[in-house]
Coordinates of C-alpha atoms in Angstrom, one line a residue:
X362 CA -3.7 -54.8 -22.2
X363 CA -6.7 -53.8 -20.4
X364 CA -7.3 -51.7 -17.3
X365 CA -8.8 -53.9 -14.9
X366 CA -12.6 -52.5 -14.0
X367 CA -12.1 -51.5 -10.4
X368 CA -8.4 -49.3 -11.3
X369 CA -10.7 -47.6 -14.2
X370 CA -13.5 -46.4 -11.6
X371 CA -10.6 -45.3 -9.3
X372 CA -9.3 -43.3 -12.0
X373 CA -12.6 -41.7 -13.1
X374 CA -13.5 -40.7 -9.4
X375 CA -10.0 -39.0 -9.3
X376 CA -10.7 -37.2 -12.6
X377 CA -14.3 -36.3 -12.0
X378 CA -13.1 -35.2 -8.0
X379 CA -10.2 -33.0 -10.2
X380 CA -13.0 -31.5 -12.1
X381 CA -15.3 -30.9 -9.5
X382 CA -12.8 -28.9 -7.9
X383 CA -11.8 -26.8 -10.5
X384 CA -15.5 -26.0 -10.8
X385 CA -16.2 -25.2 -7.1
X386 CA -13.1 -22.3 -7.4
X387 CA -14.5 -19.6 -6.7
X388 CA -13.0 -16.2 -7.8
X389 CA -14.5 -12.7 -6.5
X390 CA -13.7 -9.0 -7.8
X391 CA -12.5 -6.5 -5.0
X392 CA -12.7 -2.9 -6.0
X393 CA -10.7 -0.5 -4.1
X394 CA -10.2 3.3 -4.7
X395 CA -6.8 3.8 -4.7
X396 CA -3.5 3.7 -7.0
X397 CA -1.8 0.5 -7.4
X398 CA 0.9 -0.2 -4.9
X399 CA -0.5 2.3 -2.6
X400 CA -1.1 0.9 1.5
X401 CA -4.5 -0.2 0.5
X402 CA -3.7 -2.1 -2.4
X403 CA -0.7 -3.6 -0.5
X404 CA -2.8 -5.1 2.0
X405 CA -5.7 -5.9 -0.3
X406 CA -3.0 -7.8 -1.7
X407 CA -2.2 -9.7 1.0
X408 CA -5.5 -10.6 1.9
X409 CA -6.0 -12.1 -1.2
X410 CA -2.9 -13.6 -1.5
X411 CA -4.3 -15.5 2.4
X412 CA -7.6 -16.0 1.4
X413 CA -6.2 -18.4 -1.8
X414 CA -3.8 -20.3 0.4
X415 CA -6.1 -21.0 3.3
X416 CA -8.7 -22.4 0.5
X417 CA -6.2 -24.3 -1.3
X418 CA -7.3 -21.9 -4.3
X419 CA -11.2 -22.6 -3.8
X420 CA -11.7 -19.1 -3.2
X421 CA -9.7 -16.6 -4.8
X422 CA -9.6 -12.2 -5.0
X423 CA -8.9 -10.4 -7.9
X424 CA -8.2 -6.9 -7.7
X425 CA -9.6 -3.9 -9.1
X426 CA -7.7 -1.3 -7.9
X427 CA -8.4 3.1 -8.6
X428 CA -12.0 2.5 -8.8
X429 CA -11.9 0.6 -12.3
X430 CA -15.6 -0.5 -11.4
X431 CA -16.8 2.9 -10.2
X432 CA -16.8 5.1 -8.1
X433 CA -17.5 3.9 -4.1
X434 CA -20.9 5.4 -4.8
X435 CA -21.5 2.9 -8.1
X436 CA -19.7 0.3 -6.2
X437 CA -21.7 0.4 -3.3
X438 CA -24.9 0.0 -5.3
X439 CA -23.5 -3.1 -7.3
X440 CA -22.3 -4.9 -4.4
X441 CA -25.8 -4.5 -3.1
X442 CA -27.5 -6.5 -6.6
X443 CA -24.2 -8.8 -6.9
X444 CA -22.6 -7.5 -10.2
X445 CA -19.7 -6.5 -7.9
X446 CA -18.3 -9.5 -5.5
X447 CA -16.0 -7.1 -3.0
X448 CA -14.9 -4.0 -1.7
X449 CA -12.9 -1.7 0.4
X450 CA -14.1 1.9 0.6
X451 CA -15.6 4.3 2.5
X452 CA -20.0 3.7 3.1
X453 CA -21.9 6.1 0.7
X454 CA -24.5 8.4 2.1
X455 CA -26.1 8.9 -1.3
X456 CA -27.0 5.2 -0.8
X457 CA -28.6 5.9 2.7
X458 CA -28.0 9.4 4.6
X459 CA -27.6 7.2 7.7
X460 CA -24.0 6.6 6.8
X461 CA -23.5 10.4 7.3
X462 CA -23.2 9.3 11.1
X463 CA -19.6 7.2 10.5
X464 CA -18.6 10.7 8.6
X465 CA -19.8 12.9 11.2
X466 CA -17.0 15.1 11.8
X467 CA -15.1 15.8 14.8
X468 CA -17.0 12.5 16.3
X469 CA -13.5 11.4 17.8
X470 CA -10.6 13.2 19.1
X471 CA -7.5 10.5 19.2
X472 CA -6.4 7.1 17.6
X473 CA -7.5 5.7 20.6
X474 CA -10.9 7.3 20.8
X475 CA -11.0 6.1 17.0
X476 CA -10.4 2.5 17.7
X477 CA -12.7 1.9 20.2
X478 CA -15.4 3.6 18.4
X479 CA -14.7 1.8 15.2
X480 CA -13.4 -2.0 16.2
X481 CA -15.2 -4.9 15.9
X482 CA -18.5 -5.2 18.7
X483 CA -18.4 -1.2 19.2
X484 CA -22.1 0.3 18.7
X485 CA -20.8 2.4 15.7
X486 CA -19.4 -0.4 13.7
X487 CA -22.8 -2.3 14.8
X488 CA -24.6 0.3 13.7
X489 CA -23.0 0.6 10.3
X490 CA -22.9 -3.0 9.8
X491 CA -27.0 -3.3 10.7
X492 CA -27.2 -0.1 7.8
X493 CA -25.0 -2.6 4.8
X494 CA -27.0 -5.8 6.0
X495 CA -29.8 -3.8 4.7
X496 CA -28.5 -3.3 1.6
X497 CA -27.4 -7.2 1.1
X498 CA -23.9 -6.4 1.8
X499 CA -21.4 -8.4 4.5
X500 CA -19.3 -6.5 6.5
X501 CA -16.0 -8.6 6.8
X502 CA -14.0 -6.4 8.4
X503 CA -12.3 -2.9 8.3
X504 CA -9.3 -0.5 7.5
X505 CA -9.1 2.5 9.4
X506 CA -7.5 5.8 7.1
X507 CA -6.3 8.4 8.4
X508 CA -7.7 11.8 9.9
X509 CA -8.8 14.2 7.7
X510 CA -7.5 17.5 6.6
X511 CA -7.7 20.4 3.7
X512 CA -5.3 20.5 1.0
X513 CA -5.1 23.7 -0.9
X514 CA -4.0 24.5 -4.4
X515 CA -3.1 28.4 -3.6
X516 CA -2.7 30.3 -0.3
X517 CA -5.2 31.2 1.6
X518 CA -4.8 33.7 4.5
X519 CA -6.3 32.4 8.0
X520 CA -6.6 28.8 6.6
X521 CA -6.4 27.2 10.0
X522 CA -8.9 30.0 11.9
X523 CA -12.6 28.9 11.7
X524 CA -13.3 32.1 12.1
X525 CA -12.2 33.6 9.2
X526 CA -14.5 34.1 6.1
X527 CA -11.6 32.8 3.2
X528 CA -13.7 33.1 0.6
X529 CA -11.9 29.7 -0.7
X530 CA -14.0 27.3 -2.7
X531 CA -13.4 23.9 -0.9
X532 CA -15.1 20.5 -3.3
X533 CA -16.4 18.1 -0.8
X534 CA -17.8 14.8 -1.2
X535 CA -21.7 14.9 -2.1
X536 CA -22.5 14.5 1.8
X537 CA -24.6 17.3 4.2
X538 CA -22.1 17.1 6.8
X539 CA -19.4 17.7 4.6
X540 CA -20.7 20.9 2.5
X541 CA -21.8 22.4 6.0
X542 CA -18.5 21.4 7.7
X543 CA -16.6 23.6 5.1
X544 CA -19.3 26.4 4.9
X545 CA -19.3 26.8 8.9
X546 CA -15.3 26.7 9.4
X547 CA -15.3 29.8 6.8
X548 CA -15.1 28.1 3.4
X549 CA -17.1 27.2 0.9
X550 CA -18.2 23.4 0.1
X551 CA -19.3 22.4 -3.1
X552 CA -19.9 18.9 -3.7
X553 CA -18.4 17.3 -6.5
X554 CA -18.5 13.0 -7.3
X555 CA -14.4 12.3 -6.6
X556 CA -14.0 11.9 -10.3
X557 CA -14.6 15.1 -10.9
X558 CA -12.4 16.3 -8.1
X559 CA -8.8 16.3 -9.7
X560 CA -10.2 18.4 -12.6
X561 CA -11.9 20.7 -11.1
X562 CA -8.6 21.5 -8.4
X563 CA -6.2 21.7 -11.6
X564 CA -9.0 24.3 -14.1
X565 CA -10.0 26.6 -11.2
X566 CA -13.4 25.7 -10.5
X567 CA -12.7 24.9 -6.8
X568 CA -9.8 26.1 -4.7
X569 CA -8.5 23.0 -3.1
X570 CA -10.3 20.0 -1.2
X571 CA -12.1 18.4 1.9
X572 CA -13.0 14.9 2.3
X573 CA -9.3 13.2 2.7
X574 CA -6.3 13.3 4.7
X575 CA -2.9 13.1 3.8
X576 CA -3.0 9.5 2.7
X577 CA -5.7 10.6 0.0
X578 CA -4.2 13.7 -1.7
X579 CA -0.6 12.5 -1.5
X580 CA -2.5 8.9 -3.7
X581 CA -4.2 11.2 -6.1
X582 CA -4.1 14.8 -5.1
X583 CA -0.9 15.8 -5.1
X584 CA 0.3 17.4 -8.3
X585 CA -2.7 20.0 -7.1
X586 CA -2.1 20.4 -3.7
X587 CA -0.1 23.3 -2.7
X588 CA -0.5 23.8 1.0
X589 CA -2.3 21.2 3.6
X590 CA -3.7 21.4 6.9
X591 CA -4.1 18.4 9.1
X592 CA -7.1 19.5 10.7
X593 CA -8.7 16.2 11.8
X594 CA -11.9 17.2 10.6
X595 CA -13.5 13.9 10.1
X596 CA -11.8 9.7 10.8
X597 CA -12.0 7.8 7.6
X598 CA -12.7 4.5 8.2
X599 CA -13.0 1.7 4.9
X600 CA -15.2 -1.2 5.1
X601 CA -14.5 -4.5 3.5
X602 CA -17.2 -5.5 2.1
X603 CA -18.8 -8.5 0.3
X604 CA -22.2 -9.3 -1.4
X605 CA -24.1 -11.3 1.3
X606 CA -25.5 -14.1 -1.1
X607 CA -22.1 -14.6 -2.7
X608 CA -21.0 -15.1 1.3
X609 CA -23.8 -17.2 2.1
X610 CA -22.8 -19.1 -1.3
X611 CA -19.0 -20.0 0.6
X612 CA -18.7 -23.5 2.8
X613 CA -18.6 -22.8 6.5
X614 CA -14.7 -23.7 6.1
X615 CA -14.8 -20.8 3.4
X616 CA -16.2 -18.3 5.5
X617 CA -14.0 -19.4 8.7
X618 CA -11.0 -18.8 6.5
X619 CA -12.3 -15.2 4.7
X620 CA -13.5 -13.7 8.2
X621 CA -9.4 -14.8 9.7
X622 CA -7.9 -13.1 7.3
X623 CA -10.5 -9.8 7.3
X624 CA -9.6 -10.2 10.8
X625 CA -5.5 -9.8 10.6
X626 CA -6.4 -7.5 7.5
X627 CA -8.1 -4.8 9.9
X628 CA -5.7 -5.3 13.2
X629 CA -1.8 -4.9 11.7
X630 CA -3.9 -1.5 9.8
X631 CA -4.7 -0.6 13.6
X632 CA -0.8 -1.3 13.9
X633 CA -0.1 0.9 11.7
X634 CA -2.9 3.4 10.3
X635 CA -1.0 6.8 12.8
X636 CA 2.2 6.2 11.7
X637 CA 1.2 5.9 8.0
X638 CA -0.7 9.2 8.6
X639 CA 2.5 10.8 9.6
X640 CA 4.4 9.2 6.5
X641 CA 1.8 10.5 4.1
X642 CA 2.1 14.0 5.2
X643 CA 6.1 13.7 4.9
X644 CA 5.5 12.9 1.2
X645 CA 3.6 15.5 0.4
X646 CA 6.0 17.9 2.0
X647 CA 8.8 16.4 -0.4
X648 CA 6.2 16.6 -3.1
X649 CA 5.8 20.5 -2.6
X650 CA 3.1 21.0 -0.5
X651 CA 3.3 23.4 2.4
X652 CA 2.3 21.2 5.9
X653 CA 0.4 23.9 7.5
X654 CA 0.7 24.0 11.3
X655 CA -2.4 23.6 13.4
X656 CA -2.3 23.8 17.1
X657 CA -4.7 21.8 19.2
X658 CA -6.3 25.0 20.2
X659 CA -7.6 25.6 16.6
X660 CA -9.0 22.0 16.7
X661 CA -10.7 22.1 20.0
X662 CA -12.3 25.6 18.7
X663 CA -13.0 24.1 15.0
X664 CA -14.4 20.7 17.1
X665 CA -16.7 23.1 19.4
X666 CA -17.9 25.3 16.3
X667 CA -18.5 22.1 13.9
X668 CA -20.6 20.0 16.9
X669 CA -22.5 23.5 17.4
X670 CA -23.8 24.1 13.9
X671 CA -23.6 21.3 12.1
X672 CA -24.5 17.8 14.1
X673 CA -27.7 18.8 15.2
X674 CA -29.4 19.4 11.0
X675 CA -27.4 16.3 10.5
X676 CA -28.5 14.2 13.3
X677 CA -32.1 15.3 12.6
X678 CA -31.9 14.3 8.5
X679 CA -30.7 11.5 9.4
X680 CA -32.8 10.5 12.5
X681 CA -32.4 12.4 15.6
X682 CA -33.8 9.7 17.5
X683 CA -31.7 6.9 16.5
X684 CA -28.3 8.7 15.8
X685 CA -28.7 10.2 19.1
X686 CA -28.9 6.2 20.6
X687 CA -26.2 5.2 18.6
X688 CA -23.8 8.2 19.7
X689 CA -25.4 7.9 23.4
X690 CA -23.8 3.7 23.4
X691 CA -20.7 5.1 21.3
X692 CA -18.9 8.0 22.7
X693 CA -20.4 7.0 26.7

């Protein structure tokens, strides 16, 4: 018995509207640069997991989590050409020194000074979103950290006093602001590529670590770290990130539905970045590390000494000029 003509055309629309669908899916890589099931990762999940449903499955995230495409660095650059789709991680200033101006330490004293620097609209994240545009890269939302600190694999006497000449070899990320942060607080910075960084804690060749807070070293420091100090030396704040011709490849109802959920992805971390700081440095206590206390005193007197010596060499390699406009809109 045949199919009359008009129920065989219906039926080949629905297959070849089936097939076109399949073929739109889109599916993008997201590198992050932590452990699985660390806070990252959880929420990286969940964005994915929101992204998919409000597409119907058009758009879907797959995750790469502990840097399995690279390092941020690597990543960075890849996102920039399109061989990488997504990210969440800190801005390289290997990329463009400029970046060194969302590291620059001491730049903000509280949470609350941090998220109105940082949020959505504020000159800073304007600024470092104007700095990724350049490179081809989207800025969908962020994920504030934590507040930096030191972590230690041995004692070291006067830790906290940024007086004190320690003598202790501190690795720091390959950024000017960090090397001369350490060297100008009484340590000594020597920039190694985060790769390199567990090895060179747990052979000898440095004596602990800048460039983290508790939420880092407790993720992958903490079989090395002996003693940390929550110094607040720098707010860590992760992009998420996307290549801007894969975004400008997405519908409009595409992009509507990736920027919502970048949006919910960034507030409920504001919800809960502080008291995840607190939680980190709990489990490193039970993890052996000695919390070393710091008094706000020592801060204020790190801040003053850090602003004094090392923002103005790295506000002028950067661009006095237009660091100095960006911090004037910023921190007024």
């Amino acid at each position: 018995m045949k199919m009359p003509a008009m129920k065989i055309l219906t039926a080949a629309v629905a297959v070849s509207a089936s097939i076109a669908t399949v073929a739109e899916a889109t599916t993008f890589q997201l590198s992050h640069v932590r452990p699985e099931g660390t806070a990252i990762d959880q929420d990286a999940r969940a964005f994915a997991e929101e992204v998919s449903s409000a597409t119907d499955g058009e758009v879907n995230v797959r995750l790469y989590p502990a840097s399995a495409l690279g390092d941020y660095t690597t990543v960075q650059e890849g996102l920039s050409i399109g061989s990488v789709d997504m990210a969440v991680q800190p801005p390289s200033s290997e990329v463009d020194r400029r970046f060194q101006l969302a590291y620059l330490p001491y730049l903000v004293q509280s949470w609350e000074d941090a998220e109105r620097a940082f949020t959505d609209g504020a000159p800073l994240r304007e600024a470092v979103e104007e700095l990724y545009a350049e490179q081809d890269i989207h800025v969908l939302g962020a994920w504030p950290v934590y507040f930096g600190g030191v972590a230690l694999n041995a004692e070291v006497e006067n830790a906290a006093d940024p007086t004190a000449d320690k003598g202790a070899r501190l690795r720091v990320p390959p950024m000017k602001s960090f090397q001369l942060m350490a060297d100008n607080i009484g340590y000594i910075g020597s920039p190694l590529p985060f790769s390199d960084a567990f090895t060179a804690i747990q052979t000898g060749v440095v004596d602990g670590i800048m460039g983290s807070g508790a939420e880092g070293y407790y993720a992958s420091f903490r079989d090395v770290t002996e003693y940390y100090l929550p110094l607040n030396t720098h707010f860590e704040m992760w992009y998420l990130l996307i290549n801007q011709p894969s975004y400008e490849s997405l519908t409009d109802a595409q992009k509507a539905a990736l920027s919502e959920a970048a949006t919910r992805f960034e507030e409920s971390r504001w919800e809960s970045a502080e008291a995840d700081q607190a939680r980190n440095e709990k489990l490193l206590e039970e993890s052996g590390a000695t919390i070393i206390s710091v008094s706000d005193e020592q801060i204020a007197e790190h801040t003053e000494i850090v602003r004094e010596t090392v923002w103005p060499v790295i506000l002028d390699d950067i661009g006095a000029d237009w660091a100095n406009d960006v911090l004037d809109r910023a921190l007024r």
